[in-house]
Each structure stands twice: as C-alpha cells, then as structure tokens.
PDB file of C-alpha atoms in Angstrom:
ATOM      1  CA  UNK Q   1     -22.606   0.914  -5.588  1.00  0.00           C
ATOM      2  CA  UNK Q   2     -19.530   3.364  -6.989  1.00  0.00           C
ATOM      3  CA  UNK Q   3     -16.825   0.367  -7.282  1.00  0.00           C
ATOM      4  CA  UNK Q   4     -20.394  -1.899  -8.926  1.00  0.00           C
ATOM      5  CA  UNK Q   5     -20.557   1.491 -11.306  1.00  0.00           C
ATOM      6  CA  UNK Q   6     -17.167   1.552 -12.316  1.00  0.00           C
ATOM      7  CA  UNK Q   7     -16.607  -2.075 -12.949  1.00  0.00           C
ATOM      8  CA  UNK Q   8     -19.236  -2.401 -15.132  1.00  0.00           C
ATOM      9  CA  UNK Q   9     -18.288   0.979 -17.093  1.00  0.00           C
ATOM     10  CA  UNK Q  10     -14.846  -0.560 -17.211  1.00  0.00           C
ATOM     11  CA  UNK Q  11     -15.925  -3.781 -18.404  1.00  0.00           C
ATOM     12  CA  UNK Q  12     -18.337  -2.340 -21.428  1.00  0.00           C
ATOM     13  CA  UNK Q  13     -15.362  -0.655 -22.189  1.00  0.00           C
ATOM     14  CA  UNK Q  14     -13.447  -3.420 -22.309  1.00  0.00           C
ATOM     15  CA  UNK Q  15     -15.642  -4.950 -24.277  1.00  0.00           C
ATOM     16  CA  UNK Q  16     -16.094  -2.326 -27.088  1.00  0.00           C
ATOM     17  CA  UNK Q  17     -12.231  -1.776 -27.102  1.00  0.00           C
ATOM     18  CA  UNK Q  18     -11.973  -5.636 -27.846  1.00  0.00           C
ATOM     19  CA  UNK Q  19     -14.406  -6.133 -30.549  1.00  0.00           C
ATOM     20  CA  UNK Q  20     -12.895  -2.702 -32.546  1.00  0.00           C
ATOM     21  CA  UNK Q  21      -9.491  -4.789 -32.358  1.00  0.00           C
ATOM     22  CA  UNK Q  22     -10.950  -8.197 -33.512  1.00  0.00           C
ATOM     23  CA  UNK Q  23     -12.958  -5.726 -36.584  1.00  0.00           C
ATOM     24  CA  UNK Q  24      -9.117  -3.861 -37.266  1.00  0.00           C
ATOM     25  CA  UNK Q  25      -7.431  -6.893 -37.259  1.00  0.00           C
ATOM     26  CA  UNK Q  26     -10.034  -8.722 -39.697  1.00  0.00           C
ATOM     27  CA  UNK Q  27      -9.761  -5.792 -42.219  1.00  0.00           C
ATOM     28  CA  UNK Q  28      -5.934  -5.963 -41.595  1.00  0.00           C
ATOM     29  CA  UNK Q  29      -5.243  -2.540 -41.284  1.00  0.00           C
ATOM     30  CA  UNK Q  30      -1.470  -1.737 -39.262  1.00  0.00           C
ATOM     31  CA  UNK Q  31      -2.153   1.573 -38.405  1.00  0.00           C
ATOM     32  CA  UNK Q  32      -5.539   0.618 -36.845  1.00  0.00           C
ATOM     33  CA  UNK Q  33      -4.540  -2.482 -34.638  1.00  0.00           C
ATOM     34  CA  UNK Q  34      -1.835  -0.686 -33.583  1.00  0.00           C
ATOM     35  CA  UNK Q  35      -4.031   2.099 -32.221  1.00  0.00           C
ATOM     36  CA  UNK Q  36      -6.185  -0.545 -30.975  1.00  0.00           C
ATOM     37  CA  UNK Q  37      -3.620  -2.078 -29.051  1.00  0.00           C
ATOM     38  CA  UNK Q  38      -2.171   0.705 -27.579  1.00  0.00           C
ATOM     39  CA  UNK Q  39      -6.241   1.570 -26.065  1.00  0.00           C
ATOM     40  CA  UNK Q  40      -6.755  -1.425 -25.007  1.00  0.00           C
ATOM     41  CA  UNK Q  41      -3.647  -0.871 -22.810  1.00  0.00           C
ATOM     42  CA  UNK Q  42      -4.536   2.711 -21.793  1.00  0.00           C
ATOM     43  CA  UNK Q  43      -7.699   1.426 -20.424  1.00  0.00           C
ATOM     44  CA  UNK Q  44      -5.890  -1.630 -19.028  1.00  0.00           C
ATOM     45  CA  UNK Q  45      -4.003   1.188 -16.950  1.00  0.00           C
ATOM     46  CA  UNK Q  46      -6.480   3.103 -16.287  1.00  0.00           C
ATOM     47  CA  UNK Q  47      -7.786   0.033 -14.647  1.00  0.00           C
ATOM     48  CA  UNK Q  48      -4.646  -1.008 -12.621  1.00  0.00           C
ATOM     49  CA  UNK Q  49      -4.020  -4.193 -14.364  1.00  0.00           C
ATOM     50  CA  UNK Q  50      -0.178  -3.324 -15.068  1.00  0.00           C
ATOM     51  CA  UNK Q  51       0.150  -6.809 -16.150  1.00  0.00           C
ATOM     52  CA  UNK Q  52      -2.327  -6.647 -19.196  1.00  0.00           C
ATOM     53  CA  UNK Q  53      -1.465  -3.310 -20.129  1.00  0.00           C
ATOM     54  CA  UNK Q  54       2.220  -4.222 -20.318  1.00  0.00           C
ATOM     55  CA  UNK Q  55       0.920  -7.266 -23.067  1.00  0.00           C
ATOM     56  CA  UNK Q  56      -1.076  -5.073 -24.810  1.00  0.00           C
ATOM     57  CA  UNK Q  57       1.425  -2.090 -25.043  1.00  0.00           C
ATOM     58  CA  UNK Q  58       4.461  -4.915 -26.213  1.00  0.00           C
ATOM     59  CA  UNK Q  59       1.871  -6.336 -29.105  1.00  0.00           C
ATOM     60  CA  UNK Q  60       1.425  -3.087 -31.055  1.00  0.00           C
ATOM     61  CA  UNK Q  61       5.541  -3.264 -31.961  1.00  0.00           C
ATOM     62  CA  UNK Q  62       4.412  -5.867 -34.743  1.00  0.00           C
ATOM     63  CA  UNK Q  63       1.254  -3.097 -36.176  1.00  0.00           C
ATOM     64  CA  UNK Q  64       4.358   0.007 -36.307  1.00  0.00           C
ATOM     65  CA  UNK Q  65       4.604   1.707 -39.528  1.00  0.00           C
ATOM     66  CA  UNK Q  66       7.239   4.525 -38.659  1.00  0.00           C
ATOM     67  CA  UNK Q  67      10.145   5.153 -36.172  1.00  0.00           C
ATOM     68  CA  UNK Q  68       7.751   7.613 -34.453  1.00  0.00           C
ATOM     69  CA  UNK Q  69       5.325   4.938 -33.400  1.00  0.00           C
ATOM     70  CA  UNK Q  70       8.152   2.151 -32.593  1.00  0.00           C
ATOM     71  CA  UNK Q  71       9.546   4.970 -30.129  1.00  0.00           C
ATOM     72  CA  UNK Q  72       5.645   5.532 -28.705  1.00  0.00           C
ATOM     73  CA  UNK Q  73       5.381   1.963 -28.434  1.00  0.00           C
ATOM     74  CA  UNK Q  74       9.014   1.860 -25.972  1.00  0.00           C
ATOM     75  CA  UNK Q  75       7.745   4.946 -23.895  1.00  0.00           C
ATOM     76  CA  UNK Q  76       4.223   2.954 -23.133  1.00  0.00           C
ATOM     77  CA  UNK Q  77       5.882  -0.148 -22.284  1.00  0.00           C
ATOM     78  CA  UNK Q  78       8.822   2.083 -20.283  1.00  0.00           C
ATOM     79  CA  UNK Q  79       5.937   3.482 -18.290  1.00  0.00           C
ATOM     80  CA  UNK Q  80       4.154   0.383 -17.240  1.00  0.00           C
ATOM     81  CA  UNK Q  81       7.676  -1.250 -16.705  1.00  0.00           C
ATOM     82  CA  UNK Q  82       8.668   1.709 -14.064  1.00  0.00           C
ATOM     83  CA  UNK Q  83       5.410   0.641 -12.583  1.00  0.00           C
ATOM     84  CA  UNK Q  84       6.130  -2.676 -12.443  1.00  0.00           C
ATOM     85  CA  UNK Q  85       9.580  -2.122 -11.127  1.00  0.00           C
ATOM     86  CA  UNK Q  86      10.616  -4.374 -13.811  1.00  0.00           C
ATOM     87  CA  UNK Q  87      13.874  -2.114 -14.656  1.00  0.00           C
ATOM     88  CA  UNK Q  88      15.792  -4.044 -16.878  1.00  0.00           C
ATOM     89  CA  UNK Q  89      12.700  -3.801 -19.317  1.00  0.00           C
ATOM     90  CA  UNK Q  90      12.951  -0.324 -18.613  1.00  0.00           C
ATOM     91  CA  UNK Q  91      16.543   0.127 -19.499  1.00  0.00           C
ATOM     92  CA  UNK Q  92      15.809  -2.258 -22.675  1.00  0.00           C
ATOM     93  CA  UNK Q  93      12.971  -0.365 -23.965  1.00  0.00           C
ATOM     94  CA  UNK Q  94      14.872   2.594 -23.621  1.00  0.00           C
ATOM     95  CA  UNK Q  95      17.562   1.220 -25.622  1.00  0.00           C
ATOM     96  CA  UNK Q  96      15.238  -0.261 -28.244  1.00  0.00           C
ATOM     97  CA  UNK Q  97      14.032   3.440 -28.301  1.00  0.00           C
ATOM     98  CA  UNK Q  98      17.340   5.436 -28.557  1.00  0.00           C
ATOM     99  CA  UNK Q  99      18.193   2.252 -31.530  1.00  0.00           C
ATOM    100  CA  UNK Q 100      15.535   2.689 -33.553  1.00  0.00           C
ATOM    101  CA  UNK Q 101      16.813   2.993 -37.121  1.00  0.00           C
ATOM    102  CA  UNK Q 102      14.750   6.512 -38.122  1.00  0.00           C
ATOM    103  CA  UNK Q 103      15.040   7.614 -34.296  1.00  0.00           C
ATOM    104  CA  UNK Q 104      16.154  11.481 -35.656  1.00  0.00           C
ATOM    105  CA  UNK Q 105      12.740  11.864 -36.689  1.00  0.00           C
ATOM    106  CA  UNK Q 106      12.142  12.045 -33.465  1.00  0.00           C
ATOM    107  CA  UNK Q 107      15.505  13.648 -32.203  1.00  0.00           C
ATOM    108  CA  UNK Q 108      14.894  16.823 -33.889  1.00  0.00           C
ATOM    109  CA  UNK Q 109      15.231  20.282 -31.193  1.00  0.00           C
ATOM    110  CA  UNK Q 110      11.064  20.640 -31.218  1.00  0.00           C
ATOM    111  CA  UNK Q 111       9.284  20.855 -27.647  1.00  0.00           C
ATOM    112  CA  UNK Q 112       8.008  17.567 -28.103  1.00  0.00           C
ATOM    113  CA  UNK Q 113      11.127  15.168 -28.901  1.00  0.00           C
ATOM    114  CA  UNK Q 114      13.005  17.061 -26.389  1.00  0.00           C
ATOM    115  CA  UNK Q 115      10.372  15.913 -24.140  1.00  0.00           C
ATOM    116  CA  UNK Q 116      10.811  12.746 -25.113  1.00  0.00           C
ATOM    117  CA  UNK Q 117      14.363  12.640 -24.924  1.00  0.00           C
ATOM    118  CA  UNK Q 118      14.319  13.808 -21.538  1.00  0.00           C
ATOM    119  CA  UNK Q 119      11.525  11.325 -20.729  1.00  0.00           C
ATOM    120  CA  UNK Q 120      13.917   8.737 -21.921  1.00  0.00           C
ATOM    121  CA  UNK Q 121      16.898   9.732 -19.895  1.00  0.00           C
ATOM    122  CA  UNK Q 122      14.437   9.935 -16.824  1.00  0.00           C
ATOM    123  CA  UNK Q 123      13.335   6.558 -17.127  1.00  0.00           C
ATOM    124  CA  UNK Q 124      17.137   5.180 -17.391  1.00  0.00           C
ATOM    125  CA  UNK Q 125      18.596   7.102 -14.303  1.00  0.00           C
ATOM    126  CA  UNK Q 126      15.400   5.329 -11.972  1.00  0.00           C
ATOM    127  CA  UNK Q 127      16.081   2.061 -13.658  1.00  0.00           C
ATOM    128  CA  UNK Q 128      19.882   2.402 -12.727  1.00  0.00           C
ATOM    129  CA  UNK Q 129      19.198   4.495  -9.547  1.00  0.00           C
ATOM    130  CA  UNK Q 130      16.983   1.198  -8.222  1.00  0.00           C
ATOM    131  CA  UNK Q 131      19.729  -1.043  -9.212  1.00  0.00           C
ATOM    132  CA  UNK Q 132      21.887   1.244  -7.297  1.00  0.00           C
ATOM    133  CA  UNK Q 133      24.118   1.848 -10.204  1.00  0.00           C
ATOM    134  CA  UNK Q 134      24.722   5.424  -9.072  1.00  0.00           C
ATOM    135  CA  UNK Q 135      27.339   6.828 -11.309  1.00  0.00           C
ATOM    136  CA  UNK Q 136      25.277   5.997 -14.525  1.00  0.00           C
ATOM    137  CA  UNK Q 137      21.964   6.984 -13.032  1.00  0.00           C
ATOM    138  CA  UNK Q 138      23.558  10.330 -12.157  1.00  0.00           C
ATOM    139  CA  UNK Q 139      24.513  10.488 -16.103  1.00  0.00           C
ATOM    140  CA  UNK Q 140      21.331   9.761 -17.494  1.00  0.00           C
ATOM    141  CA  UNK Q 141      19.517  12.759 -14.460  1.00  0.00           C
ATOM    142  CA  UNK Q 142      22.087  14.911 -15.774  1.00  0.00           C
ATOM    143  CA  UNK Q 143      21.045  14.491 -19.302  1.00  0.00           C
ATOM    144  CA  UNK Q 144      17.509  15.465 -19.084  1.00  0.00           C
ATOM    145  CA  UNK Q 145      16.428  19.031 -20.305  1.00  0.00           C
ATOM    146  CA  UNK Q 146      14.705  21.259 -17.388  1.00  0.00           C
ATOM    147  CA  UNK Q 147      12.314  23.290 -19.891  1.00  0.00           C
ATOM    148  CA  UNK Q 148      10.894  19.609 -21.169  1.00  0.00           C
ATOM    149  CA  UNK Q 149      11.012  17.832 -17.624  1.00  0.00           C
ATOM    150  CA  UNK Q 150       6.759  17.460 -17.663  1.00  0.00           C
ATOM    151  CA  UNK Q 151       6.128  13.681 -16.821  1.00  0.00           C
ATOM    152  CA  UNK Q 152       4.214  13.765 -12.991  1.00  0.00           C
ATOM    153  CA  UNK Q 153       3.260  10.164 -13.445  1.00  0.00           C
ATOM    154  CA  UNK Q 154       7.055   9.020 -13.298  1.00  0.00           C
ATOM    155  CA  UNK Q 155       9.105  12.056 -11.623  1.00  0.00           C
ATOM    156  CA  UNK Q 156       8.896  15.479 -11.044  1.00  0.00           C
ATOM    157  CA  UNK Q 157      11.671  18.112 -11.987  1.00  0.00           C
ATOM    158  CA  UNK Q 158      12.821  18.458  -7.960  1.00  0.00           C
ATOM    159  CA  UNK Q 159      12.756  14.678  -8.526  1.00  0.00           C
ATOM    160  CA  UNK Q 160      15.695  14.892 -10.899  1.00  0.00           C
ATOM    161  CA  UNK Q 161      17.690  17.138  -9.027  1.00  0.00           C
ATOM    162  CA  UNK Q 162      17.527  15.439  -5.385  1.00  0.00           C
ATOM    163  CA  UNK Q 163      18.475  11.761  -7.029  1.00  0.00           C
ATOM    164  CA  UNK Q 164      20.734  13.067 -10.444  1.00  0.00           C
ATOM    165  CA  UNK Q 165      22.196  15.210  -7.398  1.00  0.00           C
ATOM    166  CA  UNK Q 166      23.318  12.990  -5.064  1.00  0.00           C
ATOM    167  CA  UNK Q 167      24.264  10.715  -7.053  1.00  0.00           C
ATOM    168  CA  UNK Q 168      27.110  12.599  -9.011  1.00  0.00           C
ATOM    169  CA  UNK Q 169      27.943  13.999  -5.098  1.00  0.00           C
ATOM    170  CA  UNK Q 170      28.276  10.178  -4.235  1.00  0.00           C
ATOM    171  CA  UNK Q 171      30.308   8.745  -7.387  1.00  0.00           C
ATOM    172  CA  UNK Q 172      31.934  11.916  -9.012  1.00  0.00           C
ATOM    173  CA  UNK Q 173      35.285  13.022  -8.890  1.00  0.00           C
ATOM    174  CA  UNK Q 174      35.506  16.631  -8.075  1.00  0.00           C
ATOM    175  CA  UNK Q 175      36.236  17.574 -11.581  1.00  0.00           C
ATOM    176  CA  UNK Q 176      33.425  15.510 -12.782  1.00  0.00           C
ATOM    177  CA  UNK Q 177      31.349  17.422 -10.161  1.00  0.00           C
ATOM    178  CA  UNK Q 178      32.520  20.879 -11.363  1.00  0.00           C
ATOM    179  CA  UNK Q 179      32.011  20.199 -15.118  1.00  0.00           C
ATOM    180  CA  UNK Q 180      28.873  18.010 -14.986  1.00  0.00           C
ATOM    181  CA  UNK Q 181      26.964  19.723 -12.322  1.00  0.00           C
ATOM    182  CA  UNK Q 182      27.627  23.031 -10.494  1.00  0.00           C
ATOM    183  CA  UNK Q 183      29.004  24.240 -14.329  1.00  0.00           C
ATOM    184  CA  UNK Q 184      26.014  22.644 -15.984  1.00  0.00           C
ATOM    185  CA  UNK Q 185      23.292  25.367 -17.518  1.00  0.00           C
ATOM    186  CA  UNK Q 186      21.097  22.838 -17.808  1.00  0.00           C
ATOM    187  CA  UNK Q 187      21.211  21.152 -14.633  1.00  0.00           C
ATOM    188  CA  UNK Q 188      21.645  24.489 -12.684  1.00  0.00           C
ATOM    189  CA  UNK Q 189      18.220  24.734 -13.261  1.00  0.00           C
ATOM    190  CA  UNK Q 190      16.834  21.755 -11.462  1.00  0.00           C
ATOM    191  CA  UNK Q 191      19.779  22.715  -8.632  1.00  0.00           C
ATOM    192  CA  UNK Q 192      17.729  25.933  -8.120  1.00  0.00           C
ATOM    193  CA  UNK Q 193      14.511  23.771  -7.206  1.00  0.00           C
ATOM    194  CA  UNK Q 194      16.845  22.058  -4.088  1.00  0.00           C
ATOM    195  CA  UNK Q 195      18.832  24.993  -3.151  1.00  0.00           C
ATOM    196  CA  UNK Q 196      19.745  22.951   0.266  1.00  0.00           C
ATOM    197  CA  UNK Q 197      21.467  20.522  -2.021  1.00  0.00           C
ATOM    198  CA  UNK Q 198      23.161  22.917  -4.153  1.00  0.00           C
ATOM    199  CA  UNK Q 199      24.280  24.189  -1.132  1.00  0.00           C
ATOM    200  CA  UNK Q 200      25.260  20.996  -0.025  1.00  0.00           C
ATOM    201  CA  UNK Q 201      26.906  20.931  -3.969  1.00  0.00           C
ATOM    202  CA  UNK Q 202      29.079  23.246  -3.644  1.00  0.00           C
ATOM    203  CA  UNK Q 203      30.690  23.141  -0.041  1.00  0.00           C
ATOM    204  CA  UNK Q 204      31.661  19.309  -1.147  1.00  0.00           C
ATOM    205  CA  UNK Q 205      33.627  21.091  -3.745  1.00  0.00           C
ATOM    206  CA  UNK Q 206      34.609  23.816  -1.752  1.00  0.00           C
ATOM    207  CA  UNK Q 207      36.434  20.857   0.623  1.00  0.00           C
ATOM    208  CA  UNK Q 208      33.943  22.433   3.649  1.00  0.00           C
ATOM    209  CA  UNK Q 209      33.445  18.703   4.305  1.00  0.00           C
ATOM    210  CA  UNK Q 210      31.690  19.616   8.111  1.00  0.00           C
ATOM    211  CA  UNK Q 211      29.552  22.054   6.561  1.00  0.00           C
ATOM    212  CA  UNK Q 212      28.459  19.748   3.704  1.00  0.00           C
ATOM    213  CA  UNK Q 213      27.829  16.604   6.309  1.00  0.00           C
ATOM    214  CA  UNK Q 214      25.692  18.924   8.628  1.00  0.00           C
ATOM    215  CA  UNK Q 215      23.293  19.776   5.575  1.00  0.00           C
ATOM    216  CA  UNK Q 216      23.209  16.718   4.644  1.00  0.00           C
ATOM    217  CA  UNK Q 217      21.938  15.146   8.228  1.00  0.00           C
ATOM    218  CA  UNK Q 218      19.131  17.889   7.621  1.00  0.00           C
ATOM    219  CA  UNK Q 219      17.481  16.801   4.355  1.00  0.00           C
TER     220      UNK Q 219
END
C-alpha cells in the first residue's frame, strides 16, 4: 500500500510538473522553462530515474539567461552524471562550468561560490580517480576548500582526504608531497580528519618506508 501511495503521489506530481512546463513554454518565458526543467529533474531524482533526470537537467542549458544559471545547470547534470558513473560527462560539465564566459560572477570569495568551486574540483578528482588517473585526481582533491567541503550526496570531507591523500602518496614526488600536501593549510585540514594517513604522510617523507607500509596494511 506505501510503494501504491508513493507512486501515485509521484505520478500527480509528475503530472502537474509537466503541464506547468507545457503552460511556461507556451507563454515563452526563459526564466520559467528553465525552472521548469530543472523540477522536473529534481523530482525525476527524487524518483530514481537518473536517466530522465539527466534529459531534463541537459534541456534547461537552452532556457539560461546568466552565467550563474549555465554553471547551476553543469552542477545538476555533474550530479546525476557521478550517479550514473558516466565520468567523462562529469569531467565535461565541469569544464563547460569552469568555461563559462561570466564564470567570475560566480568565482567571487563568498561562502557560496567557494562551495561551488570546491564542489567542482570534487566532482573532477572522482571522475579522474575512477578512471584511475591518480596524479590529476589528487590535484583536483587538493584543490577543494575544507570550510566549503558540504556536499554528503557526492563525498564527505574524510572522503577528500583518504582518496586526494593517497593519491598524491601514490604519484607525487617527494617535493610535490611536501609542498602540495603536508605544507598545504588547506589540505592540513582534511589530513586532521585521517590522522592514520597523515601519519602514514609523513613517514613516506620522512623515508621510514617500514613504518609507512605497516600503517598502511592497517587502514
């Protein structure tokens, strides 16, 4: 009776969410559809069809009126993509993002574009990390700004550390290692959520190559 509930809540939905799109699209108003498209993929989501969300999310590109929505539009699509495991969409959409002609209007130092900066850089390191291109995932992880780290539906913050982490202790040279990482105020900061890897860290670059190997068979 629950799932019968739902799917007919879900389908109403769907139903209402359509017809406001058809009535946006016939009074062809941008800003409108382009909302309209973007809840017709939320609730697409919300409903686990990753495949119609993705669709919807991609359509409301044409209905963008400012660089601010063209970069909304990439994160929505980045999202679903990561989902999808589809990760050179990811790594496009995160170009298309970081491209986008009036992206400092989003690039400013407020909480929110650092978020999305960091969101961005997130989303690039797991698209390279799962294509086991180490070296640049480790630079994008690296990249990402602790204080605006808040995304639980793609990685958490000890998330960043364990894989931007090991991957700089797999493909860095050691004075890559101590400028990038165990120098890094940024990055200290996600080091301090993994203190066995730190530890691990730091006796790599201390050449205490037993002690590092032994922590390491312990994670």
């Amino acid at each position: 009776m629950w799932v019968e509930s739902k799917s007919k809540k879900a389908a109403l939905k769907l139903e209402k969410l359509d017809t406001d799109l058809k009535n946006y699209k016939s009074n062809s108003i941008k800003e409108s559809i382009r909302r309209g498209h973007d809840d017709l993929g939320d609730h697409y989501l919300d409903c686990g069809d990753l495949s119609n969300a993705l669709k919807c999310y991609s359509r409301a590109r044409d209905y963008c009126t400012s660089g601010k929505h063209v970069v909304n539009m990439c994160l929505n699509v980045i999202k679903v993509s990561v989902y999808l495991q589809n990760w050179s969409h990811v790594l496009s959409y995160v170009s298309k993002a970081e491209a986008t002609p009036d992206f400092t209007e989003v690039h400013g130092k407020d909480s929110n574009n650092q978020t999305i900066l960091t969101r961005l850089k997130c989303a690039a390191g797991l698209a390279e990390l799962a294509t086991k291109k180490y070296k640049s995932a480790a630079k994008h992880f690296l990249a990402a700004n602790f204080d605006h780290c808040d995304f639980p539906e793609l990685l958490s913050a000890s998330n960043v550390a364990m894989y931007g982490g090991l991957c700089a202790l797999a493909t860095f040279h050691r004075h890559e290692l101590q400028k990038n990482v165990i120098f890094s105020s940024s990055f200290k900061l996600f080091l301090e959520l993994e203190p066995q890897l730190r530890d691990i860290i730091f006796k790599f670059y201390e050449s205490k190559y037993a002690s590092c190997l032994k922590l390491l068979g312990d994670i």
